[in-house]
Short mmCIF file of C-alpha atoms in Angstrom, two decimals:
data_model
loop_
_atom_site.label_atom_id
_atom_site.label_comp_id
_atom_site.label_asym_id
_atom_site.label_seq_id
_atom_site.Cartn_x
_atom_site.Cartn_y
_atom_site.Cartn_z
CA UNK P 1 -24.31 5.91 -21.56
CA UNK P 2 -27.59 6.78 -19.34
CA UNK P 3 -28.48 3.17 -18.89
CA UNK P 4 -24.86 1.92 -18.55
CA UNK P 5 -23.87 0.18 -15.13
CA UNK P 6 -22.19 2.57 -12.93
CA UNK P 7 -18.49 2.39 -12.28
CA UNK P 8 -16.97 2.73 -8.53
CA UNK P 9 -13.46 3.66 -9.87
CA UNK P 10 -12.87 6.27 -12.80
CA UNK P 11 -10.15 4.03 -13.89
CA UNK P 12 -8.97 0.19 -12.78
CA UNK P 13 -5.26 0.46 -11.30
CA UNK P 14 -3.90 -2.26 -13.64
CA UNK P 15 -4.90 -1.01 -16.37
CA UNK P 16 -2.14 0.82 -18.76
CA UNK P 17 -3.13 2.80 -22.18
CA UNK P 18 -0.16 2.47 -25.03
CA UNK P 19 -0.71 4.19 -28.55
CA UNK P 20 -0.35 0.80 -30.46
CA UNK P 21 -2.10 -1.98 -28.69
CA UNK P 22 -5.54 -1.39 -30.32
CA UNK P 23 -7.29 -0.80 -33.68
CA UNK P 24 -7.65 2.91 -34.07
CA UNK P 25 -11.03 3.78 -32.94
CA UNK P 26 -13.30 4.60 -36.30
CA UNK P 27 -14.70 8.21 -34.69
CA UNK P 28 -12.02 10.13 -33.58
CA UNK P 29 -14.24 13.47 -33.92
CA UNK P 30 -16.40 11.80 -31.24
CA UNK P 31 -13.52 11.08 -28.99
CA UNK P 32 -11.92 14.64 -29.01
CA UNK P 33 -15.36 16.02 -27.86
CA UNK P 34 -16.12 13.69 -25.00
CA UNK P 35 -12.62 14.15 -23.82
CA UNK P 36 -13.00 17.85 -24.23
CA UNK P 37 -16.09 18.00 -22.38
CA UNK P 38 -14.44 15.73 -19.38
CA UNK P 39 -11.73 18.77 -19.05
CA UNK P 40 -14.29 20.57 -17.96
CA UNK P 41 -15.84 18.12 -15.56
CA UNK P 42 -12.35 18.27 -13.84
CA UNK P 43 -12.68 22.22 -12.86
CA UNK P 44 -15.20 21.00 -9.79
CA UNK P 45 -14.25 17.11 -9.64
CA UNK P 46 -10.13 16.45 -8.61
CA UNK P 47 -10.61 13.00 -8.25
CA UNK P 48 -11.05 13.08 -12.39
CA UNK P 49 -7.63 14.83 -12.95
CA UNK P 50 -5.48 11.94 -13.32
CA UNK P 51 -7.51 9.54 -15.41
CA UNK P 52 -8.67 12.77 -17.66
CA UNK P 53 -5.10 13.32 -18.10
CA UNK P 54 -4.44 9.89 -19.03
CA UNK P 55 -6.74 9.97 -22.21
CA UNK P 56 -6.58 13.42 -22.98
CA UNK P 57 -2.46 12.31 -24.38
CA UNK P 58 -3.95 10.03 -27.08
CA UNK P 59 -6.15 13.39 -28.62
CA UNK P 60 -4.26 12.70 -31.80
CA UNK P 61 -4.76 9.01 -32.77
CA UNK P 62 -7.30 7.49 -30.53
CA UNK P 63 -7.88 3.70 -30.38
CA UNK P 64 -10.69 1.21 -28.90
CA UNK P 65 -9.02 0.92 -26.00
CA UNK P 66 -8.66 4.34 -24.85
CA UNK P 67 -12.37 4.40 -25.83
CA UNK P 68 -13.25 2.04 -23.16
CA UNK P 69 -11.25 4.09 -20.61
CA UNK P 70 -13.49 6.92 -21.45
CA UNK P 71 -16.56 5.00 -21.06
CA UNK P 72 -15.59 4.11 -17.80
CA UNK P 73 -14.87 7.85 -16.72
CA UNK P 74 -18.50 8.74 -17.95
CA UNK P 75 -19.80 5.75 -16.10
CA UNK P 76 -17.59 6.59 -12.95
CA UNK P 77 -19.51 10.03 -13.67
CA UNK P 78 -22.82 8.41 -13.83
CA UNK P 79 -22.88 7.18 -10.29
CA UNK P 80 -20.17 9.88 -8.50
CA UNK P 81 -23.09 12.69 -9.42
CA UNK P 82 -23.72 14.00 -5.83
CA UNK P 83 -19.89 14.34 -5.42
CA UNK P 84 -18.44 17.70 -5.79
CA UNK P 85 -16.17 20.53 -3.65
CA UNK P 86 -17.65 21.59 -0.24
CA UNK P 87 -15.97 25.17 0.13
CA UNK P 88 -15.83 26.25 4.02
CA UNK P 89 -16.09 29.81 4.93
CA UNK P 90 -12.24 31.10 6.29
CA UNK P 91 -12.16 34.03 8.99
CA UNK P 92 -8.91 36.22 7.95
CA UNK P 93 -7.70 36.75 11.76
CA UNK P 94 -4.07 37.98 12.37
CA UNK P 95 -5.03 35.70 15.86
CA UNK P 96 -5.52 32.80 13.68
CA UNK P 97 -3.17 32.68 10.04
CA UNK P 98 -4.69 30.75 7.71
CA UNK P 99 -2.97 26.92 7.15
CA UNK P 100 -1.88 26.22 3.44
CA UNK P 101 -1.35 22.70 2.89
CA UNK P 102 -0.12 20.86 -0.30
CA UNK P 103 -0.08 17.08 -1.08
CA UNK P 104 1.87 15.78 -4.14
CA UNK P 105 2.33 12.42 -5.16
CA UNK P 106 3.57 10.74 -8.30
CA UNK P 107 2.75 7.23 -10.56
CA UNK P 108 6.38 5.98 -11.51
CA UNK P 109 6.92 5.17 -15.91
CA UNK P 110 3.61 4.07 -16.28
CA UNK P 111 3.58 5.63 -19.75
CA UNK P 112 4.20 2.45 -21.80
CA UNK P 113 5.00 4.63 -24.96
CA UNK P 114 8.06 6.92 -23.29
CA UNK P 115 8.32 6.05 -20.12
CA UNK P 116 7.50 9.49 -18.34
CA UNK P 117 5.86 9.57 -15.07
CA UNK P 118 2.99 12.11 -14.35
CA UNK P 119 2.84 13.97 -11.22
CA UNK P 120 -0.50 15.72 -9.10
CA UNK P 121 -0.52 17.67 -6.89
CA UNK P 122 -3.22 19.69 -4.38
CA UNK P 123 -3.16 22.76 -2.56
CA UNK P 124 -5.87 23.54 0.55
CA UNK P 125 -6.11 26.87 1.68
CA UNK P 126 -7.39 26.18 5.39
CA UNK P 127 -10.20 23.30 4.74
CA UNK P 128 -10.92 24.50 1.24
CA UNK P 129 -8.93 22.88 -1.70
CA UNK P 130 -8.46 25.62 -4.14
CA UNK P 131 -6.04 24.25 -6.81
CA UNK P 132 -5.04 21.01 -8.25
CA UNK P 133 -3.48 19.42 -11.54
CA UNK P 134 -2.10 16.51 -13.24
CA UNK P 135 0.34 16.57 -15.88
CA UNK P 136 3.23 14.45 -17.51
CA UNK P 137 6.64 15.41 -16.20
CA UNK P 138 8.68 16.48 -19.21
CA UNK P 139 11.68 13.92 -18.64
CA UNK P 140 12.03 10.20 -17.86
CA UNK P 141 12.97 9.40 -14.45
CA UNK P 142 15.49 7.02 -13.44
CA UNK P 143 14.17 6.04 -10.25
CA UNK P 144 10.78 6.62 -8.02
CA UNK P 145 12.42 8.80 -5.66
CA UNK P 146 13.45 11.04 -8.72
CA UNK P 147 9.63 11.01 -9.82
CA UNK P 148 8.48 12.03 -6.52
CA UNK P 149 11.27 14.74 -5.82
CA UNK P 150 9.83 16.32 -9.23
CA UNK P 151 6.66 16.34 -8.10
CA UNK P 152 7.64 17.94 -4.78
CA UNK P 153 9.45 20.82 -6.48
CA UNK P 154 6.44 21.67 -8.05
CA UNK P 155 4.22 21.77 -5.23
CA UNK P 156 6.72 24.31 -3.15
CA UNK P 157 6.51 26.08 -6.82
CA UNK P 158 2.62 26.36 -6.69
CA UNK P 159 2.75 27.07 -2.60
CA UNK P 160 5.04 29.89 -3.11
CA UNK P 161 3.25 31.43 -5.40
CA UNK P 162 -0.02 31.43 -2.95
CA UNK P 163 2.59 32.78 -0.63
CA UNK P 164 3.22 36.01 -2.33
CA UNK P 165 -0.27 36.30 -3.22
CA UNK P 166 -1.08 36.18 -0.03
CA UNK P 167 1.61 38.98 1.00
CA UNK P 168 0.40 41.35 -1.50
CA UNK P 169 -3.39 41.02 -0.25
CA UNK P 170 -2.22 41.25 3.77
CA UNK P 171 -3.79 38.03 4.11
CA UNK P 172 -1.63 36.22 7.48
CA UNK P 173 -0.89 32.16 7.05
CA UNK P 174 1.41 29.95 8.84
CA UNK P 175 4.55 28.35 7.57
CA UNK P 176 2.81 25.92 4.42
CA UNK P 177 3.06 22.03 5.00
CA UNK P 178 3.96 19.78 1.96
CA UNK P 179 2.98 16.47 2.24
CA UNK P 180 4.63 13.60 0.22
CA UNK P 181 4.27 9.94 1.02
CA UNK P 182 8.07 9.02 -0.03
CA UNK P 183 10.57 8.39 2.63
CA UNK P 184 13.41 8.98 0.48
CA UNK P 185 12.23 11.87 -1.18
CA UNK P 186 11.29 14.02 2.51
CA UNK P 187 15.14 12.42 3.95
CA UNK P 188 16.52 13.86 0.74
CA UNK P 189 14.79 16.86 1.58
CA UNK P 190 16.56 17.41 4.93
CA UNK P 191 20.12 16.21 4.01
CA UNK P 192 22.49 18.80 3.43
CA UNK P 193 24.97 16.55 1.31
CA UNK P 194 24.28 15.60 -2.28
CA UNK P 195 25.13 12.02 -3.39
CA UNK P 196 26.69 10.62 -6.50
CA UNK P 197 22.81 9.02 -7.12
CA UNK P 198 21.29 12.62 -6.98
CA UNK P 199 23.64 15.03 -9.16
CA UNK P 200 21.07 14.77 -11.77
CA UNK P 201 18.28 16.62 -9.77
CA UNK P 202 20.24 18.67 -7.82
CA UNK P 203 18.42 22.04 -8.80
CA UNK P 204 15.38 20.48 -7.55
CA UNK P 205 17.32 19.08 -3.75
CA UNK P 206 18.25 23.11 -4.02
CA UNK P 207 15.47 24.67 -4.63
CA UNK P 208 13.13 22.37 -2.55
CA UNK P 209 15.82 22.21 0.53
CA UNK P 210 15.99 26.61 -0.35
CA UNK P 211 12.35 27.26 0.02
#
């Protein structure tokens, strides 16, 4: 992959990976150790997370296809090499509490095998991001507001627990900000009356609405 052409996205937008719509790639030893080594490329590079997660679920039967998703991560590598995570130095000033922000977002049943949607989600303590993760959520969602709201209850989970780690050390912040680019998702959020089309994630509407 040293001479390959460089890639300026880590993986095309269009492009969905299924567990039967290739012949089963003839190295799967090879696979499992690239991928492996790509989990660890994700600890300094969050713009990897998603598409790392993406072929990391086909660890147990590979195919050609999710090879060539690979290849394009390594060649995404290949010409992203000067990127990384610029860490900012934070004054701890009761004068000025530190800001902790957290964005989450969500890609709606675009697992072709079960139809689960995966969610991400990053946390910035003042300019510095700190924490951030992509996984598949453990149910299918009936709707993209549903994905989103998922997502959204696990960002205030991962902000809260900065929170209390935060009381413990004496460390002053302000109230945290969650970001989340769904309209019905932030209105569901502020309404205090649960509808017929939201009974099913109602702990969530609690918790998030709660916190």
């Amino acid at each position: 992959m040293e001479s390959a052409k460089p890639s300026i996205a880590h993986m095309a937008t269009t492009y969905r990976l299924t567990k039967t719509e290739s012949k089963a790639f003839d190295n799967p030893t090879m696979y499992k150790s690239v991928v492996g080594a790509l989990q660890y490329a994700t600890i300094t590079r969050p713009d990897l997370a998603y598409s790392v997660n993406r072929v990391w679920q086909f660890m147990g039967n590979p195919l050609e296809q999710h090879l060539v998703a690979v290849k394009r991560i390594l060649r995404y590598l290949q010409g992203t090499l000067n990127l990384g995570i610029h860490l900012k130095p934070v004054v701890f000033d009761s004068s000025l509490p530190i800001i902790l922000t957290s964005l989450c977002d969500a890609d709606w049943a675009t697992n072709l095998d079960d139809r689960k949607s995966i969610s991400w989600v990053c946390l910035f303590v003042g300019p510095n991001l700190v924490t951030w993760w992509s996984k598949k959520q453990q149910t299918v969602s009936r709707s993209s507001t549903e994905t989103e709201y998922k997502s959204l209850a696990l960002a205030a989970q991962e902000i809260i627990w900065v929170e209390s780690l935060f009381s413990e050390l004496n460390i002053p912040h302000q109230v945290p900000l969650i970001l989340c680019d769904n309209l019905n998702t932030v209105s569901m959020s502020h309404n205090p009356v649960l509808h017929n089309r939201t009974k099913h994630i109602e702990l969530d509407l609690f918790f998030v609405r709660g916190k």
